[in-house]
Amino acid sequence: MNNTENKSPTGRLELICGPMFAGKTTELIRRLDAARSAQEITLAMKPAKDTRYAHQELVTHAGGRTRASAVATASDILAAIGDARVIGIDEAHFFGAQLSAVCLKLVALGRRVIVVGLEFDHRGDMFEPFPTLLAHSNDTTRITGVCSACGGASIYSQRMVVSAERIHVGGVGDYEPRCAACFIPSAR
Ligand SMILES: [Zn+2]
């Protein structure tokens, strides 16, 4: 076992990135279920701003679900972890740059942190926590979606509605996964 890269022998940062509707939350729930089966104490967190589905659950677009705590800010995550060893954080892009320091702190405390989110906004720019999180990640899984225009592998999320907000909480119809050739960044 090689743990020399971690401050703690057990701390670990895992990233699950990809566009909307690629199955990111499904993969998070699978990893949390597996950790619980191995007798680990797990905790799932989500931003309180994400109001699309149930407040105290992670819910996938396909209907999968697991219990989750909704928190307003990244620092609220630190206050909520208790003795959880494995911490899943969904919709990481909602938390902004502050999430990076929180995740690094959790890893230093010996926790396994699994972060899920969109790395690119509707303009194709990276959401703030991701450049730092990608640099510090022990394991990064990039899940591609199926481009809604050509069927190719997609990493971008095309916004289909007009909104001035960088984050527009949307579901089916508001975003489509798109490949680099078919992605049209929103106007600046
Ligand atoms: Zn395409």
PDB file of C-alpha atoms and ligand atoms in Angstrom:
ATOM      1  CA  MET A   1       0.000   0.000   0.000  1.00  0.00           C
ATOM      2  CA  ASN A   2       1.353   3.420  -0.914  1.00  0.00           C
ATOM      3  CA  ASN A   3      -0.028   6.141   1.311  1.00  0.00           C
ATOM      4  CA  THR A   4       2.955   8.454   1.230  1.00  0.00           C
ATOM      5  CA  GLU A   5       1.102  11.063  -0.847  1.00  0.00           C
ATOM      6  CA  ASN A   6      -1.534  11.577   1.869  1.00  0.00           C
ATOM      7  CA  LYS A   7      -1.168  13.485   5.127  1.00  0.00           C
ATOM      8  CA  SER A   8      -3.260  10.746   6.673  1.00  0.00           C
ATOM      9  CA  PRO A   9      -2.891   7.049   5.940  1.00  0.00           C
ATOM     10  CA  THR A  10      -6.558   6.807   5.055  1.00  0.00           C
ATOM     11  CA  GLY A  11      -7.504  10.205   3.584  1.00  0.00           C
ATOM     12  CA  ARG A  12      -8.459  10.164  -0.066  1.00  0.00           C
ATOM     13  CA  LEU A  13     -10.100  12.449  -2.623  1.00  0.00           C
ATOM     14  CA  GLU A  14     -12.117  10.941  -5.460  1.00  0.00           C
ATOM     15  CA  LEU A  15     -13.778  12.988  -8.203  1.00  0.00           C
ATOM     16  CA  ILE A  16     -16.677  12.014 -10.425  1.00  0.00           C
ATOM     17  CA  CYS A  17     -17.084  14.613 -13.199  1.00  0.00           C
ATOM     18  CA  GLY A  18     -19.220  14.851 -16.289  1.00  0.00           C
ATOM     19  CA  PRO A  19     -22.104  16.652 -17.979  1.00  0.00           C
ATOM     20  CA  MET A  20     -25.738  16.612 -16.965  1.00  0.00           C
ATOM     21  CA  PHE A  21     -27.510  13.256 -17.346  1.00  0.00           C
ATOM     22  CA  ALA A  22     -24.331  11.170 -17.536  1.00  0.00           C
ATOM     23  CA  GLY A  23     -24.971   9.085 -14.396  1.00  0.00           C
ATOM     24  CA  LYS A  24     -22.660  10.859 -11.920  1.00  0.00           C
ATOM     25  CA  THR A  25     -25.012  10.650  -8.922  1.00  0.00           C
ATOM     26  CA  THR A  26     -25.733   7.001  -9.741  1.00  0.00           C
ATOM     27  CA  GLU A  27     -21.996   6.292  -9.481  1.00  0.00           C
ATOM     28  CA  LEU A  28     -21.791   8.180  -6.161  1.00  0.00           C
ATOM     29  CA  ILE A  29     -24.684   6.174  -4.706  1.00  0.00           C
ATOM     30  CA  ARG A  30     -23.008   2.947  -5.894  1.00  0.00           C
ATOM     31  CA  ARG A  31     -19.753   3.851  -4.110  1.00  0.00           C
ATOM     32  CA  LEU A  32     -21.554   4.860  -0.901  1.00  0.00           C
ATOM     33  CA  ASP A  33     -23.590   1.641  -0.934  1.00  0.00           C
ATOM     34  CA  ALA A  34     -20.386  -0.375  -1.378  1.00  0.00           C
ATOM     35  CA  ALA A  35     -18.720   1.468   1.529  1.00  0.00           C
ATOM     36  CA  ARG A  36     -21.741   0.815   3.771  1.00  0.00           C
ATOM     37  CA  SER A  37     -21.604  -2.863   2.825  1.00  0.00           C
ATOM     38  CA  ALA A  38     -17.983  -2.800   4.062  1.00  0.00           C
ATOM     39  CA  GLN A  39     -19.220  -1.456   7.440  1.00  0.00           C
ATOM     40  CA  GLU A  40     -17.981   2.090   6.797  1.00  0.00           C
ATOM     41  CA  ILE A  41     -19.936   5.029   8.199  1.00  0.00           C
ATOM     42  CA  THR A  42     -21.026   7.120   5.224  1.00  0.00           C
ATOM     43  CA  LEU A  43     -22.604  10.527   4.801  1.00  0.00           C
ATOM     44  CA  ALA A  44     -24.020  12.100   1.657  1.00  0.00           C
ATOM     45  CA  MET A  45     -24.195  15.880   1.363  1.00  0.00           C
ATOM     46  CA  LYS A  46     -25.902  18.085  -1.166  1.00  0.00           C
ATOM     47  CA  PRO A  47     -26.310  21.848  -1.564  1.00  0.00           C
ATOM     48  CA  ALA A  48     -29.498  23.229  -0.057  1.00  0.00           C
ATOM     49  CA  LYS A  49     -29.878  25.257  -3.278  1.00  0.00           C
ATOM     50  CA  ASP A  50     -30.497  22.097  -5.272  1.00  0.00           C
ATOM     51  CA  THR A  51     -34.247  21.883  -4.803  1.00  0.00           C
ATOM     52  CA  ARG A  52     -35.086  19.694  -7.768  1.00  0.00           C
ATOM     53  CA  TYR A  53     -35.882  16.615  -5.725  1.00  0.00           C
ATOM     54  CA  ALA A  54     -36.236  15.563  -2.093  1.00  0.00           C
ATOM     55  CA  HIS A  55     -34.305  17.695   0.423  1.00  0.00           C
ATOM     56  CA  GLN A  56     -32.960  14.821   2.523  1.00  0.00           C
ATOM     57  CA  GLU A  57     -32.033  12.471  -0.281  1.00  0.00           C
ATOM     58  CA  LEU A  58     -29.796  12.220  -3.315  1.00  0.00           C
ATOM     59  CA  VAL A  59     -32.012  11.326  -6.213  1.00  0.00           C
ATOM     60  CA  THR A  60     -30.799  10.391  -9.666  1.00  0.00           C
ATOM     61  CA  HIS A  61     -32.617  11.360 -12.841  1.00  0.00           C
ATOM     62  CA  ALA A  62     -33.346   7.641 -13.218  1.00  0.00           C
ATOM     63  CA  GLY A  63     -34.936   7.453  -9.748  1.00  0.00           C
ATOM     64  CA  GLY A  64     -32.125   5.968  -7.619  1.00  0.00           C
ATOM     65  CA  ARG A  65     -31.895   7.490  -4.142  1.00  0.00           C
ATOM     66  CA  THR A  66     -30.020   7.556  -0.855  1.00  0.00           C
ATOM     67  CA  ARG A  67     -30.268   9.635   2.336  1.00  0.00           C
ATOM     68  CA  ALA A  68     -28.414  12.980   2.250  1.00  0.00           C
ATOM     69  CA  SER A  69     -28.005  16.111   4.348  1.00  0.00           C
ATOM     70  CA  ALA A  70     -28.636  19.433   2.622  1.00  0.00           C
ATOM     71  CA  VAL A  71     -26.122  22.146   3.587  1.00  0.00           C
ATOM     72  CA  ALA A  72     -25.981  25.816   2.600  1.00  0.00           C
ATOM     73  CA  THR A  73     -22.217  26.329   2.348  1.00  0.00           C
ATOM     74  CA  ALA A  74     -19.045  24.291   2.023  1.00  0.00           C
ATOM     75  CA  SER A  75     -18.002  25.060   5.602  1.00  0.00           C
ATOM     76  CA  ASP A  76     -21.291  23.553   6.808  1.00  0.00           C
ATOM     77  CA  ILE A  77     -19.956  20.235   5.490  1.00  0.00           C
ATOM     78  CA  LEU A  78     -17.106  20.286   8.040  1.00  0.00           C
ATOM     79  CA  ALA A  79     -19.587  20.912  10.842  1.00  0.00           C
ATOM     80  CA  ALA A  80     -21.827  18.048   9.740  1.00  0.00           C
ATOM     81  CA  ILE A  81     -19.422  15.155   9.153  1.00  0.00           C
ATOM     82  CA  GLY A  82     -19.442  13.666  12.662  1.00  0.00           C
ATOM     83  CA  ASP A  83     -17.725  10.275  12.613  1.00  0.00           C
ATOM     84  CA  ALA A  84     -18.470   9.580   8.952  1.00  0.00           C
ATOM     85  CA  ARG A  85     -15.457   7.980   7.280  1.00  0.00           C
ATOM     86  CA  VAL A  86     -16.747   8.195   3.708  1.00  0.00           C
ATOM     87  CA  ILE A  87     -18.284  11.503   2.637  1.00  0.00           C
ATOM     88  CA  GLY A  88     -20.072  11.972  -0.682  1.00  0.00           C
ATOM     89  CA  ILE A  89     -20.644  15.524  -1.911  1.00  0.00           C
ATOM     90  CA  ASP A  90     -23.083  15.886  -4.802  1.00  0.00           C
ATOM     91  CA  GLU A  91     -23.494  18.909  -7.100  1.00  0.00           C
ATOM     92  CA  ALA A  92     -20.095  20.266  -6.052  1.00  0.00           C
ATOM     93  CA  HIS A  93     -20.260  23.171  -8.524  1.00  0.00           C
ATOM     94  CA  PHE A  94     -22.915  24.816  -6.311  1.00  0.00           C
ATOM     95  CA  PHE A  95     -20.399  25.265  -3.476  1.00  0.00           C
ATOM     96  CA  GLY A  96     -17.836  27.372  -5.368  1.00  0.00           C
ATOM     97  CA  ALA A  97     -14.138  27.799  -4.628  1.00  0.00           C
ATOM     98  CA  GLN A  98     -14.636  27.339  -0.869  1.00  0.00           C
ATOM     99  CA  LEU A  99     -15.229  23.626  -1.385  1.00  0.00           C
ATOM    100  CA  SER A 100     -11.595  22.941  -2.342  1.00  0.00           C
ATOM    101  CA  ALA A 101     -10.186  23.862   1.065  1.00  0.00           C
ATOM    102  CA  VAL A 102     -12.960  21.924   2.817  1.00  0.00           C
ATOM    103  CA  CYS A 103     -12.191  18.778   0.825  1.00  0.00           C
ATOM    104  CA  LEU A 104      -8.443  19.055   1.470  1.00  0.00           C
ATOM    105  CA  LYS A 105      -9.176  19.459   5.192  1.00  0.00           C
ATOM    106  CA  LEU A 106     -11.370  16.343   5.187  1.00  0.00           C
ATOM    107  CA  VAL A 107      -8.634  14.349   3.439  1.00  0.00           C
ATOM    108  CA  ALA A 108      -6.111  15.591   6.025  1.00  0.00           C
ATOM    109  CA  LEU A 109      -8.502  14.334   8.714  1.00  0.00           C
ATOM    110  CA  GLY A 110      -8.270  10.878   7.168  1.00  0.00           C
ATOM    111  CA  ARG A 111     -11.639  10.835   5.454  1.00  0.00           C
ATOM    112  CA  ARG A 112     -12.449   9.407   2.045  1.00  0.00           C
ATOM    113  CA  VAL A 113     -14.160  12.214   0.121  1.00  0.00           C
ATOM    114  CA  ILE A 114     -16.086  11.533  -3.079  1.00  0.00           C
ATOM    115  CA  VAL A 115     -16.926  14.752  -4.950  1.00  0.00           C
ATOM    116  CA  VAL A 116     -19.438  14.791  -7.783  1.00  0.00           C
ATOM    117  CA  GLY A 117     -20.248  17.652 -10.105  1.00  0.00           C
ATOM    118  CA  LEU A 118     -20.216  19.444 -13.401  1.00  0.00           C
ATOM    119  CA  GLU A 119     -16.711  20.660 -14.159  1.00  0.00           C
ATOM    120  CA  PHE A 120     -17.903  23.007 -16.953  1.00  0.00           C
ATOM    121  CA  ASP A 121     -20.570  25.706 -16.917  1.00  0.00           C
ATOM    122  CA  HIS A 122     -22.817  26.648 -19.860  1.00  0.00           C
ATOM    123  CA  ARG A 123     -20.028  28.791 -21.332  1.00  0.00           C
ATOM    124  CA  GLY A 124     -17.518  25.942 -21.186  1.00  0.00           C
ATOM    125  CA  ASP A 125     -15.640  27.582 -18.284  1.00  0.00           C
ATOM    126  CA  MET A 126     -14.619  25.452 -15.304  1.00  0.00           C
ATOM    127  CA  PHE A 127     -16.513  25.842 -12.060  1.00  0.00           C
ATOM    128  CA  GLU A 128     -14.086  27.089  -9.377  1.00  0.00           C
ATOM    129  CA  PRO A 129     -13.593  24.081  -7.179  1.00  0.00           C
ATOM    130  CA  PHE A 130     -12.593  21.815 -10.058  1.00  0.00           C
ATOM    131  CA  PRO A 131      -9.139  23.035 -11.146  1.00  0.00           C
ATOM    132  CA  THR A 132      -7.939  22.671  -7.536  1.00  0.00           C
ATOM    133  CA  LEU A 133      -9.832  19.454  -6.857  1.00  0.00           C
ATOM    134  CA  LEU A 134      -8.546  17.875 -10.085  1.00  0.00           C
ATOM    135  CA  ALA A 135      -4.978  18.749  -9.090  1.00  0.00           C
ATOM    136  CA  HIS A 136      -5.356  17.118  -5.637  1.00  0.00           C
ATOM    137  CA  SER A 137      -7.515  14.145  -6.597  1.00  0.00           C
ATOM    138  CA  ASN A 138      -6.276  10.616  -5.888  1.00  0.00           C
ATOM    139  CA  ASP A 139      -8.725   9.199  -8.399  1.00  0.00           C
ATOM    140  CA  THR A 140     -10.742  10.997 -11.089  1.00  0.00           C
ATOM    141  CA  THR A 141     -13.587   9.391 -12.995  1.00  0.00           C
ATOM    142  CA  ARG A 142     -14.851  11.387 -15.956  1.00  0.00           C
ATOM    143  CA  ILE A 143     -18.197  10.046 -17.050  1.00  0.00           C
ATOM    144  CA  THR A 144     -19.168  11.091 -20.554  1.00  0.00           C
ATOM    145  CA  GLY A 145     -22.749  11.624 -21.632  1.00  0.00           C
ATOM    146  CA  VAL A 146     -24.268  10.890 -25.014  1.00  0.00           C
ATOM    147  CA  CYS A 147     -24.287  14.041 -27.171  1.00  0.00           C
ATOM    148  CA  SER A 148     -27.897  14.974 -27.787  1.00  0.00           C
ATOM    149  CA  ALA A 149     -27.059  16.265 -31.280  1.00  0.00           C
ATOM    150  CA  CYS A 150     -24.757  13.595 -32.764  1.00  0.00           C
ATOM    151  CA  GLY A 151     -24.624  10.707 -30.287  1.00  0.00           C
ATOM    152  CA  GLY A 152     -20.902  11.159 -29.624  1.00  0.00           C
ATOM    153  CA  ALA A 153     -19.233  11.242 -26.207  1.00  0.00           C
ATOM    154  CA  SER A 154     -20.047  14.504 -24.423  1.00  0.00           C
ATOM    155  CA  ILE A 155     -18.343  16.371 -21.592  1.00  0.00           C
ATOM    156  CA  TYR A 156     -20.245  19.685 -21.885  1.00  0.00           C
ATOM    157  CA  SER A 157     -23.730  20.705 -20.748  1.00  0.00           C
ATOM    158  CA  GLN A 158     -25.643  22.801 -23.275  1.00  0.00           C
ATOM    159  CA  ARG A 159     -28.098  25.182 -21.625  1.00  0.00           C
ATOM    160  CA  MET A 160     -31.398  25.095 -23.487  1.00  0.00           C
ATOM    161  CA  VAL A 161     -33.121  27.912 -21.579  1.00  0.00           C
ATOM    162  CA  VAL A 162     -32.224  31.595 -21.297  1.00  0.00           C
ATOM    163  CA  SER A 163     -30.933  32.581 -17.853  1.00  0.00           C
ATOM    164  CA  ALA A 164     -28.522  35.227 -16.618  1.00  0.00           C
ATOM    165  CA  GLU A 165     -27.495  32.993 -13.688  1.00  0.00           C
ATOM    166  CA  ARG A 166     -24.274  30.995 -13.881  1.00  0.00           C
ATOM    167  CA  ILE A 167     -26.114  28.184 -12.139  1.00  0.00           C
ATOM    168  CA  HIS A 168     -29.650  27.564 -13.276  1.00  0.00           C
ATOM    169  CA  VAL A 169     -31.177  24.657 -11.354  1.00  0.00           C
ATOM    170  CA  GLY A 170     -32.662  22.600 -14.112  1.00  0.00           C
ATOM    171  CA  GLY A 171     -33.819  19.160 -15.091  1.00  0.00           C
ATOM    172  CA  VAL A 172     -34.663  17.361 -18.293  1.00  0.00           C
ATOM    173  CA  GLY A 173     -35.238  19.919 -21.071  1.00  0.00           C
ATOM    174  CA  ASP A 174     -33.138  22.679 -19.498  1.00  0.00           C
ATOM    175  CA  TYR A 175     -29.771  21.104 -20.344  1.00  0.00           C
ATOM    176  CA  GLU A 176     -28.446  18.634 -22.884  1.00  0.00           C
ATOM    177  CA  PRO A 177     -25.115  16.808 -22.928  1.00  0.00           C
ATOM    178  CA  ARG A 178     -23.042  17.909 -25.935  1.00  0.00           C
ATOM    179  CA  CYS A 179     -19.698  16.961 -27.486  1.00  0.00           C
ATOM    180  CA  ALA A 180     -17.081  19.614 -28.317  1.00  0.00           C
ATOM    181  CA  ALA A 181     -18.286  19.860 -31.921  1.00  0.00           C
ATOM    182  CA  CYS A 182     -21.971  20.343 -31.021  1.00  0.00           C
ATOM    183  CA  PHE A 183     -21.565  22.423 -27.834  1.00  0.00           C
ATOM    184  CA  ILE A 184     -22.505  26.092 -28.340  1.00  0.00           C
ATOM    185  CA  PRO A 185     -21.295  28.148 -25.346  1.00  0.00           C
ATOM    186  CA  SER A 186     -23.768  30.715 -24.060  1.00  0.00           C
ATOM    187  CA  ALA A 187     -23.008  34.304 -25.127  1.00  0.00           C
ATOM    188  CA  ARG A 188     -20.985  36.402 -22.654  1.00  0.00           C
TER     189      ARG A 188
HETATM  190 ZN    ZN B   1     -22.087  16.047 -30.851  1.00  0.00          ZN
END
